[in-house]
Amino acid sequence: MVDSVKEKNSSGSYSSNTGPIVEYKNVHKSFGDVEVLKGLDLDIYPGEKVALIGPSGSGKTTIIRMLMTLEQPTSGEIIVDGKNLCHMEKNGKLVPANEKHLREVRGEIGMVFQHFNLFPHMTILQNCMTAPIQVQKEDKESAKRRSIEMLEKVGLGDKLDNYPSQLSGGQKQRVAMARALVMRPKIMLFDEVTSALDPELVGEVLEVIRDIAEEGEMAMVLVTHEMDFALEVADRVIFLDDGVIAEEGTPSEVLEESDNERLQQFLYRFRS
Ligand SMILES: Nc1ncnc2c1ncn2[C@@H]1O[C@H](COP(=O)(O)OP(=O)(O)OP(=O)(O)O)[C@@H](O)[C@H]1O
Ligand SMILES: [Mg+2]
């Protein structure tokens, strides 16, 4: 069973020896004159839970938007499951990826946004069923069955025919998660998914993320300001500052033991 042997990778976390599911290689990203990412090198392993923290404007959203192909790196490469995200091979040469290539690579990735982005004119069941049918060409019955399963899993089995406007923020965010999960992604991206919620609704959403994390199979990237949650769920915490990874390690190494001054200043705000 060589394939299932676990070994420690260079980042210090444990993963199967199949190699990273996501690789950022010397990625730079500028908006106009402002260089937001200054040579990001980051490997994420199958099943790994990575928390991304850092000051506002440090590029956390940009990192995950690039993975969703919503932004292009200015230079450098992003590899997803061994495939180049922005380029494809044609006649032995790398050329810009076409829509088909992008769709294939993006198909491995699910994302949950801060502001839900549900389709307001569809019921929550329809919200979940649409992409498997339209994008993955799954038959309607199977997409419906799996969507119901996912909505039950996030605790909304009794709301299938409700419209998003009839739900609380926490419920909407759980629909958004079910909708992403139904696509069976290998990587899930969460960008501050609790920060638009009333405080009393945060817990129910974190609970669902915790459950998904415990299942273990999916790699997860969590941009979060919930430090206690990061400490509990993440295998690795990455502190982004001034365009680079300024500190990384296990949650306790980064959140409790590091003496990086910028990180201390950043964390201080959460302690006071
Ligand atoms: N489309 C864009 N056009 C111009 N500038 C942008 C664009 N997207 C992001 N930026 C800039 O890039 C920098 C990083 O933005 P990003 O949204 O990635 O930060 P962040 O770490 O997610 O911040 P926050 O914690 O506030 O969400 C910011 O200075 C932002 O203003
Ligand atoms: Mg952001």
mmCIF file of C-alpha atoms and ligand atoms in Angstrom:
data_model
loop_
_atom_site.group_PDB
_atom_site.id
_atom_site.type_symbol
_atom_site.label_atom_id
_atom_site.label_comp_id
_atom_site.label_asym_id
_atom_site.label_seq_id
_atom_site.Cartn_x
_atom_site.Cartn_y
_atom_site.Cartn_z
ATOM 1 C CA MET A 1 0.000 0.000 0.000
ATOM 2 C CA VAL A 2 2.758 2.436 -0.895
ATOM 3 C CA ASP A 3 0.157 4.889 -2.257
ATOM 4 C CA SER A 4 -1.446 5.401 1.089
ATOM 5 C CA VAL A 5 1.768 5.912 3.032
ATOM 6 C CA LYS A 6 1.712 9.276 4.761
ATOM 7 C CA GLU A 7 4.838 11.319 4.832
ATOM 8 C CA LYS A 8 5.752 14.691 6.151
ATOM 9 C CA ASN A 9 6.067 17.289 3.406
ATOM 10 C CA SER A 10 8.305 20.341 3.357
ATOM 11 C CA SER A 11 5.645 22.542 4.934
ATOM 12 C CA GLY A 12 5.614 20.266 7.934
ATOM 13 C CA SER A 13 2.108 18.893 7.493
ATOM 14 C CA TYR A 14 1.149 15.349 6.733
ATOM 15 C CA SER A 15 -0.269 14.314 3.398
ATOM 16 C CA SER A 16 -0.326 11.388 1.029
ATOM 17 C CA ASN A 17 2.638 11.176 -1.289
ATOM 18 C CA THR A 18 0.588 12.131 -4.325
ATOM 19 C CA GLY A 19 2.010 15.663 -4.287
ATOM 20 C CA PRO A 20 0.273 18.987 -3.861
ATOM 21 C CA ILE A 21 -3.249 19.560 -5.154
ATOM 22 C CA VAL A 22 -2.475 23.275 -5.563
ATOM 23 C CA GLU A 23 0.865 24.910 -6.247
ATOM 24 C CA TYR A 24 1.524 28.634 -6.483
ATOM 25 C CA LYS A 25 4.973 29.121 -7.994
ATOM 26 C CA ASN A 26 6.572 32.532 -7.672
ATOM 27 C CA VAL A 27 3.244 34.246 -8.257
ATOM 28 C CA HIS A 28 3.246 38.010 -8.596
ATOM 29 C CA LYS A 29 0.092 40.049 -8.863
ATOM 30 C CA SER A 30 -0.161 43.777 -9.430
ATOM 31 C CA PHE A 31 -3.139 46.049 -9.753
ATOM 32 C CA GLY A 32 -1.865 49.079 -11.657
ATOM 33 C CA ASP A 33 1.307 50.219 -9.899
ATOM 34 C CA VAL A 34 0.576 48.329 -6.716
ATOM 35 C CA GLU A 35 2.216 44.925 -6.356
ATOM 36 C CA VAL A 36 -0.044 42.989 -4.012
ATOM 37 C CA LEU A 37 1.730 39.611 -4.221
ATOM 38 C CA LYS A 38 5.496 39.617 -4.530
ATOM 39 C CA GLY A 39 6.447 36.064 -5.415
ATOM 40 C CA LEU A 40 4.068 33.756 -3.608
ATOM 41 C CA ASP A 41 5.205 30.145 -3.239
ATOM 42 C CA LEU A 42 2.570 27.960 -1.676
ATOM 43 C CA ASP A 43 1.782 24.252 -1.906
ATOM 44 C CA ILE A 44 -1.482 22.863 -0.606
ATOM 45 C CA TYR A 45 -1.806 19.104 -0.146
ATOM 46 C CA PRO A 46 -4.860 16.899 -0.705
ATOM 47 C CA GLY A 47 -7.125 17.068 2.325
ATOM 48 C CA GLU A 48 -5.072 19.807 3.976
ATOM 49 C CA LYS A 49 -6.889 22.614 5.824
ATOM 50 C CA VAL A 50 -5.088 25.905 5.426
ATOM 51 C CA ALA A 51 -6.098 29.102 7.217
ATOM 52 C CA LEU A 52 -5.006 32.302 5.526
ATOM 53 C CA ILE A 53 -4.716 35.308 7.807
ATOM 54 C CA GLY A 54 -3.317 38.786 7.366
ATOM 55 C CA PRO A 55 -4.134 42.482 7.469
ATOM 56 C CA SER A 56 -6.818 43.982 5.258
ATOM 57 C CA GLY A 57 -5.423 44.506 1.776
ATOM 58 C CA SER A 58 -2.656 41.899 2.179
ATOM 59 C CA GLY A 59 -3.974 39.881 -0.773
ATOM 60 C CA LYS A 60 -5.916 37.003 0.821
ATOM 61 C CA THR A 61 -8.932 37.376 -1.454
ATOM 62 C CA THR A 62 -6.667 37.882 -4.448
ATOM 63 C CA ILE A 63 -4.954 34.543 -3.734
ATOM 64 C CA ILE A 64 -8.211 32.646 -3.810
ATOM 65 C CA ARG A 65 -9.741 34.655 -6.664
ATOM 66 C CA MET A 66 -6.747 33.675 -8.801
ATOM 67 C CA LEU A 67 -7.460 30.021 -8.039
ATOM 68 C CA MET A 68 -11.042 30.532 -9.221
ATOM 69 C CA THR A 69 -9.616 32.184 -12.371
ATOM 70 C CA LEU A 70 -11.447 35.378 -11.439
ATOM 71 C CA GLU A 71 -8.050 37.109 -11.548
ATOM 72 C CA GLN A 72 -4.924 36.316 -13.561
ATOM 73 C CA PRO A 73 -1.453 36.332 -11.996
ATOM 74 C CA THR A 74 0.810 39.035 -13.416
ATOM 75 C CA SER A 75 3.570 36.417 -13.523
ATOM 76 C CA GLY A 76 4.320 32.984 -12.101
ATOM 77 C CA GLU A 77 2.309 29.796 -12.301
ATOM 78 C CA ILE A 78 -0.585 28.163 -10.510
ATOM 79 C CA ILE A 79 -0.907 24.392 -10.857
ATOM 80 C CA VAL A 80 -4.093 22.577 -9.830
ATOM 81 C CA ASP A 81 -3.972 18.794 -9.548
ATOM 82 C CA GLY A 82 -0.972 18.765 -11.882
ATOM 83 C CA LYS A 83 -2.623 21.005 -14.487
ATOM 84 C CA ASN A 84 -1.516 24.521 -15.250
ATOM 85 C CA LEU A 85 -4.383 26.835 -14.373
ATOM 86 C CA CYS A 86 -3.922 29.612 -16.918
ATOM 87 C CA HIS A 87 -2.081 27.813 -19.691
ATOM 88 C CA MET A 88 -2.493 24.590 -21.599
ATOM 89 C CA GLU A 89 -0.232 22.589 -23.827
ATOM 90 C CA LYS A 90 -0.794 22.765 -27.543
ATOM 91 C CA ASN A 91 1.618 21.218 -30.057
ATOM 92 C CA GLY A 92 4.270 21.017 -27.348
ATOM 93 C CA LYS A 93 3.955 24.690 -26.401
ATOM 94 C CA LEU A 94 2.246 26.458 -23.508
ATOM 95 C CA VAL A 95 -0.539 28.710 -24.767
ATOM 96 C CA PRO A 96 -3.205 30.661 -22.836
ATOM 97 C CA ALA A 97 -5.926 28.318 -21.590
ATOM 98 C CA ASN A 98 -9.188 28.194 -23.515
ATOM 99 C CA GLU A 99 -12.628 28.147 -21.880
ATOM 100 C CA LYS A 100 -12.821 24.320 -21.942
ATOM 101 C CA HIS A 101 -9.487 23.967 -20.123
ATOM 102 C CA LEU A 102 -10.494 26.596 -17.552
ATOM 103 C CA ARG A 103 -13.809 24.841 -16.950
ATOM 104 C CA GLU A 104 -12.071 21.517 -16.393
ATOM 105 C CA VAL A 105 -9.563 22.888 -13.908
ATOM 106 C CA ARG A 106 -12.143 25.070 -12.162
ATOM 107 C CA GLY A 107 -14.366 22.021 -11.824
ATOM 108 C CA GLU A 108 -12.046 20.770 -9.074
ATOM 109 C CA ILE A 109 -12.563 23.913 -7.013
ATOM 110 C CA GLY A 110 -15.543 25.158 -5.009
ATOM 111 C CA MET A 111 -15.861 28.555 -3.436
ATOM 112 C CA VAL A 112 -18.051 30.153 -0.811
ATOM 113 C CA PHE A 113 -18.118 33.949 -0.774
ATOM 114 C CA GLN A 114 -18.734 36.457 1.978
ATOM 115 C CA HIS A 115 -22.004 37.558 0.364
ATOM 116 C CA PHE A 116 -23.546 34.186 -0.521
ATOM 117 C CA ASN A 117 -24.131 34.953 -4.252
ATOM 118 C CA LEU A 118 -27.251 32.762 -4.422
ATOM 119 C CA PHE A 119 -29.648 33.026 -7.365
ATOM 120 C CA PRO A 120 -32.591 34.990 -5.889
ATOM 121 C CA HIS A 121 -35.208 33.729 -8.368
ATOM 122 C CA MET A 122 -34.508 30.041 -7.637
ATOM 123 C CA THR A 123 -35.504 27.917 -4.655
ATOM 124 C CA ILE A 124 -32.634 26.660 -2.578
ATOM 125 C CA LEU A 125 -32.979 23.201 -4.121
ATOM 126 C CA GLN A 126 -32.799 24.730 -7.606
ATOM 127 C CA ASN A 127 -29.795 26.785 -6.503
ATOM 128 C CA CYS A 128 -27.979 23.538 -5.686
ATOM 129 C CA MET A 129 -29.135 21.493 -8.687
ATOM 130 C CA THR A 130 -28.355 23.960 -11.442
ATOM 131 C CA ALA A 131 -24.591 23.615 -11.791
ATOM 132 C CA PRO A 132 -24.415 19.783 -11.676
ATOM 133 C CA ILE A 133 -27.004 19.662 -14.470
ATOM 134 C CA GLN A 134 -25.736 22.573 -16.579
ATOM 135 C CA VAL A 135 -21.993 22.270 -16.063
ATOM 136 C CA GLN A 136 -21.397 18.615 -15.193
ATOM 137 C CA LYS A 137 -24.259 17.303 -17.385
ATOM 138 C CA GLU A 138 -25.532 15.157 -14.533
ATOM 139 C CA ASP A 139 -29.052 13.778 -15.001
ATOM 140 C CA LYS A 140 -31.758 15.716 -13.222
ATOM 141 C CA GLU A 141 -32.878 12.986 -10.795
ATOM 142 C CA SER A 142 -29.385 12.252 -9.572
ATOM 143 C CA ALA A 143 -28.563 15.982 -9.207
ATOM 144 C CA LYS A 144 -31.788 16.449 -7.248
ATOM 145 C CA ARG A 145 -31.103 13.485 -4.953
ATOM 146 C CA ARG A 146 -27.558 14.632 -4.196
ATOM 147 C CA SER A 147 -28.656 18.251 -3.699
ATOM 148 C CA ILE A 148 -31.250 17.162 -1.158
ATOM 149 C CA GLU A 149 -28.596 15.077 0.621
ATOM 150 C CA MET A 150 -26.271 18.100 0.785
ATOM 151 C CA LEU A 151 -29.007 20.432 2.003
ATOM 152 C CA GLU A 152 -29.894 17.904 4.698
ATOM 153 C CA LYS A 153 -26.251 17.720 5.669
ATOM 154 C CA VAL A 154 -26.127 21.502 6.246
ATOM 155 C CA GLY A 155 -29.361 21.289 8.231
ATOM 156 C CA LEU A 156 -31.761 22.711 5.644
ATOM 157 C CA GLY A 157 -33.678 19.616 4.576
ATOM 158 C CA ASP A 158 -36.936 21.324 5.562
ATOM 159 C CA LYS A 159 -36.340 24.441 3.409
ATOM 160 C CA LEU A 160 -35.908 22.925 -0.052
ATOM 161 C CA ASP A 161 -38.652 24.990 -1.675
ATOM 162 C CA ASN A 162 -37.864 28.270 0.060
ATOM 163 C CA TYR A 163 -36.315 31.183 -1.798
ATOM 164 C CA PRO A 164 -33.087 32.812 -0.540
ATOM 165 C CA SER A 165 -34.982 35.944 0.545
ATOM 166 C CA GLN A 166 -36.930 33.769 3.012
ATOM 167 C CA LEU A 167 -33.774 32.603 4.814
ATOM 168 C CA SER A 168 -31.519 34.082 7.484
ATOM 169 C CA GLY A 169 -27.946 35.025 6.609
ATOM 170 C CA GLY A 170 -26.612 31.894 8.302
ATOM 171 C CA GLN A 171 -29.050 29.710 6.394
ATOM 172 C CA LYS A 172 -28.132 31.408 3.109
ATOM 173 C CA GLN A 173 -24.482 30.766 3.807
ATOM 174 C CA ARG A 174 -25.244 27.093 4.481
ATOM 175 C CA VAL A 175 -27.070 26.888 1.123
ATOM 176 C CA ALA A 176 -23.991 28.405 -0.520
ATOM 177 C CA MET A 177 -21.912 25.637 1.060
ATOM 178 C CA ALA A 178 -24.278 22.887 -0.044
ATOM 179 C CA ARG A 179 -24.261 24.337 -3.551
ATOM 180 C CA ALA A 180 -20.463 24.256 -3.677
ATOM 181 C CA LEU A 181 -20.239 20.768 -2.129
ATOM 182 C CA VAL A 182 -22.667 19.211 -4.575
ATOM 183 C CA MET A 183 -20.068 19.786 -7.307
ATOM 184 C CA ARG A 184 -17.727 17.393 -5.431
ATOM 185 C CA PRO A 185 -14.716 19.722 -5.482
ATOM 186 C CA LYS A 186 -11.280 18.560 -4.396
ATOM 187 C CA ILE A 187 -10.569 22.006 -2.997
ATOM 188 C CA MET A 188 -12.952 24.340 -1.198
ATOM 189 C CA LEU A 189 -12.247 28.012 -0.742
ATOM 190 C CA PHE A 190 -13.939 30.034 1.985
ATOM 191 C CA ASP A 191 -13.456 33.802 1.953
ATOM 192 C CA GLU A 192 -14.525 35.298 5.280
ATOM 193 C CA VAL A 193 -17.805 33.451 5.031
ATOM 194 C CA THR A 194 -18.938 34.550 8.477
ATOM 195 C CA SER A 195 -17.961 38.205 8.406
ATOM 196 C CA ALA A 196 -21.235 39.464 6.915
ATOM 197 C CA LEU A 197 -23.311 37.548 9.479
ATOM 198 C CA ASP A 198 -24.882 38.718 12.697
ATOM 199 C CA PRO A 199 -22.784 37.363 15.570
ATOM 200 C CA GLU A 200 -25.466 34.921 16.705
ATOM 201 C CA LEU A 201 -25.464 33.242 13.259
ATOM 202 C CA VAL A 202 -21.712 32.719 13.027
ATOM 203 C CA GLY A 203 -21.701 29.541 15.118
ATOM 204 C CA GLU A 204 -24.060 27.547 12.912
ATOM 205 C CA VAL A 205 -21.960 28.278 9.821
ATOM 206 C CA LEU A 206 -18.672 27.408 11.532
ATOM 207 C CA GLU A 207 -20.285 24.191 12.729
ATOM 208 C CA VAL A 208 -20.964 23.139 9.132
ATOM 209 C CA ILE A 209 -17.415 23.985 8.074
ATOM 210 C CA ARG A 210 -16.115 21.984 11.028
ATOM 211 C CA ASP A 211 -18.208 18.980 9.943
ATOM 212 C CA ILE A 212 -16.952 19.206 6.368
ATOM 213 C CA ALA A 213 -13.380 19.537 7.612
ATOM 214 C CA GLU A 214 -13.755 16.451 9.786
ATOM 215 C CA GLU A 215 -14.721 14.357 6.783
ATOM 216 C CA GLY A 216 -11.197 15.085 5.724
ATOM 217 C CA GLU A 217 -11.124 14.401 1.997
ATOM 218 C CA MET A 218 -11.235 17.916 0.637
ATOM 219 C CA ALA A 219 -8.448 20.441 0.801
ATOM 220 C CA MET A 220 -9.770 23.650 2.319
ATOM 221 C CA VAL A 221 -8.466 27.190 2.231
ATOM 222 C CA LEU A 222 -10.086 29.369 4.846
ATOM 223 C CA VAL A 223 -9.659 33.109 4.909
ATOM 224 C CA THR A 224 -10.864 33.910 8.372
ATOM 225 C CA HIS A 225 -10.724 36.355 11.225
ATOM 226 C CA GLU A 226 -11.985 33.677 13.600
ATOM 227 C CA MET A 227 -8.660 32.837 15.217
ATOM 228 C CA ASP A 228 -10.075 30.286 17.648
ATOM 229 C CA PHE A 229 -11.701 28.513 14.751
ATOM 230 C CA ALA A 230 -8.442 28.519 12.756
ATOM 231 C CA LEU A 231 -6.655 27.111 15.782
ATOM 232 C CA GLU A 232 -9.167 24.296 15.996
ATOM 233 C CA VAL A 233 -9.700 23.352 12.346
ATOM 234 C CA ALA A 234 -6.555 24.249 10.389
ATOM 235 C CA ASP A 235 -3.565 21.981 9.826
ATOM 236 C CA ARG A 236 -1.523 24.999 8.824
ATOM 237 C CA VAL A 237 -1.854 28.744 9.309
ATOM 238 C CA ILE A 238 -0.329 31.184 6.858
ATOM 239 C CA PHE A 239 0.229 34.824 7.766
ATOM 240 C CA LEU A 240 0.391 37.036 4.736
ATOM 241 C CA ASP A 241 2.040 40.412 5.017
ATOM 242 C CA ASP A 242 3.510 42.850 2.537
ATOM 243 C CA GLY A 243 2.976 40.557 -0.440
ATOM 244 C CA VAL A 244 4.687 37.463 0.947
ATOM 245 C CA ILE A 245 4.145 34.665 3.443
ATOM 246 C CA ALA A 246 5.608 36.261 6.546
ATOM 247 C CA GLU A 247 4.979 33.304 8.867
ATOM 248 C CA GLU A 248 3.573 29.793 8.549
ATOM 249 C CA GLY A 249 3.306 26.669 10.595
ATOM 250 C CA THR A 250 0.890 24.712 12.743
ATOM 251 C CA PRO A 251 -1.865 26.823 14.323
ATOM 252 C CA SER A 252 -0.147 26.865 17.695
ATOM 253 C CA GLU A 253 3.242 27.738 16.170
ATOM 254 C CA VAL A 254 1.768 30.726 14.354
ATOM 255 C CA LEU A 255 -1.001 31.890 16.667
ATOM 256 C CA GLU A 256 0.610 31.175 20.017
ATOM 257 C CA GLU A 257 4.381 30.767 19.732
ATOM 258 C CA SER A 258 5.623 33.031 16.951
ATOM 259 C CA ASP A 259 7.590 36.144 17.816
ATOM 260 C CA ASN A 260 7.160 37.736 14.377
ATOM 261 C CA GLU A 261 6.515 41.379 15.226
ATOM 262 C CA ARG A 262 4.044 42.150 12.425
ATOM 263 C CA LEU A 263 2.097 39.026 13.283
ATOM 264 C CA GLN A 264 2.023 40.036 16.947
ATOM 265 C CA GLN A 265 0.650 43.457 15.987
ATOM 266 C CA PHE A 266 -1.971 41.805 13.797
ATOM 267 C CA LEU A 267 -3.045 39.306 16.457
ATOM 268 C CA TYR A 268 -3.112 41.941 19.170
ATOM 269 C CA ARG A 269 -6.287 43.390 17.656
ATOM 270 C CA PHE A 270 -8.075 40.077 18.144
ATOM 271 C CA ARG A 271 -6.971 39.675 21.729
ATOM 272 C CA SER A 272 -7.983 43.122 22.935
HETATM 273 N N1 LIG B 1 -9.845 44.403 -8.942
HETATM 274 C C1 LIG B 1 -8.983 45.185 -8.285
HETATM 275 N N2 LIG B 1 -8.553 46.330 -8.811
HETATM 276 C C2 LIG B 1 -7.664 47.121 -8.161
HETATM 277 N N3 LIG B 1 -7.143 46.824 -6.959
HETATM 278 C C3 LIG B 1 -7.537 45.696 -6.386
HETATM 279 C C4 LIG B 1 -8.482 44.799 -7.006
HETATM 280 N N4 LIG B 1 -8.669 43.725 -6.188
HETATM 281 C C5 LIG B 1 -7.892 43.965 -5.117
HETATM 282 N N5 LIG B 1 -7.204 45.111 -5.224
HETATM 283 C C6 LIG B 1 -6.254 45.659 -4.242
HETATM 284 O O1 LIG B 1 -5.333 44.629 -3.906
HETATM 285 C C7 LIG B 1 -5.043 44.621 -2.517
HETATM 286 C C8 LIG B 1 -5.362 43.256 -1.930
HETATM 287 O O2 LIG B 1 -6.760 43.046 -1.963
HETATM 288 P P1 LIG B 1 -7.455 41.766 -1.356
HETATM 289 O O3 LIG B 1 -8.900 41.954 -1.577
HETATM 290 O O4 LIG B 1 -6.813 40.559 -1.919
HETATM 291 O O5 LIG B 1 -7.062 41.907 0.188
HETATM 292 P P2 LIG B 1 -7.560 41.063 1.443
HETATM 293 O O6 LIG B 1 -6.347 40.559 2.135
HETATM 294 O O7 LIG B 1 -8.567 40.057 0.996
HETATM 295 O O8 LIG B 1 -8.248 42.199 2.341
HETATM 296 P P3 LIG B 1 -9.550 42.127 3.318
HETATM 297 O O9 LIG B 1 -9.086 41.488 4.611
HETATM 298 O O10 LIG B 1 -9.916 43.565 3.516
HETATM 299 O O11 LIG B 1 -10.607 41.343 2.607
HETATM 300 C C9 LIG B 1 -5.840 45.774 -1.923
HETATM 301 O O12 LIG B 1 -4.983 46.879 -1.821
HETATM 302 C C10 LIG B 1 -6.918 46.033 -2.946
HETATM 303 O O13 LIG B 1 -7.316 47.356 -2.922
HETATM 304 MG MG MG B 2 -10.588 39.810 1.330
#
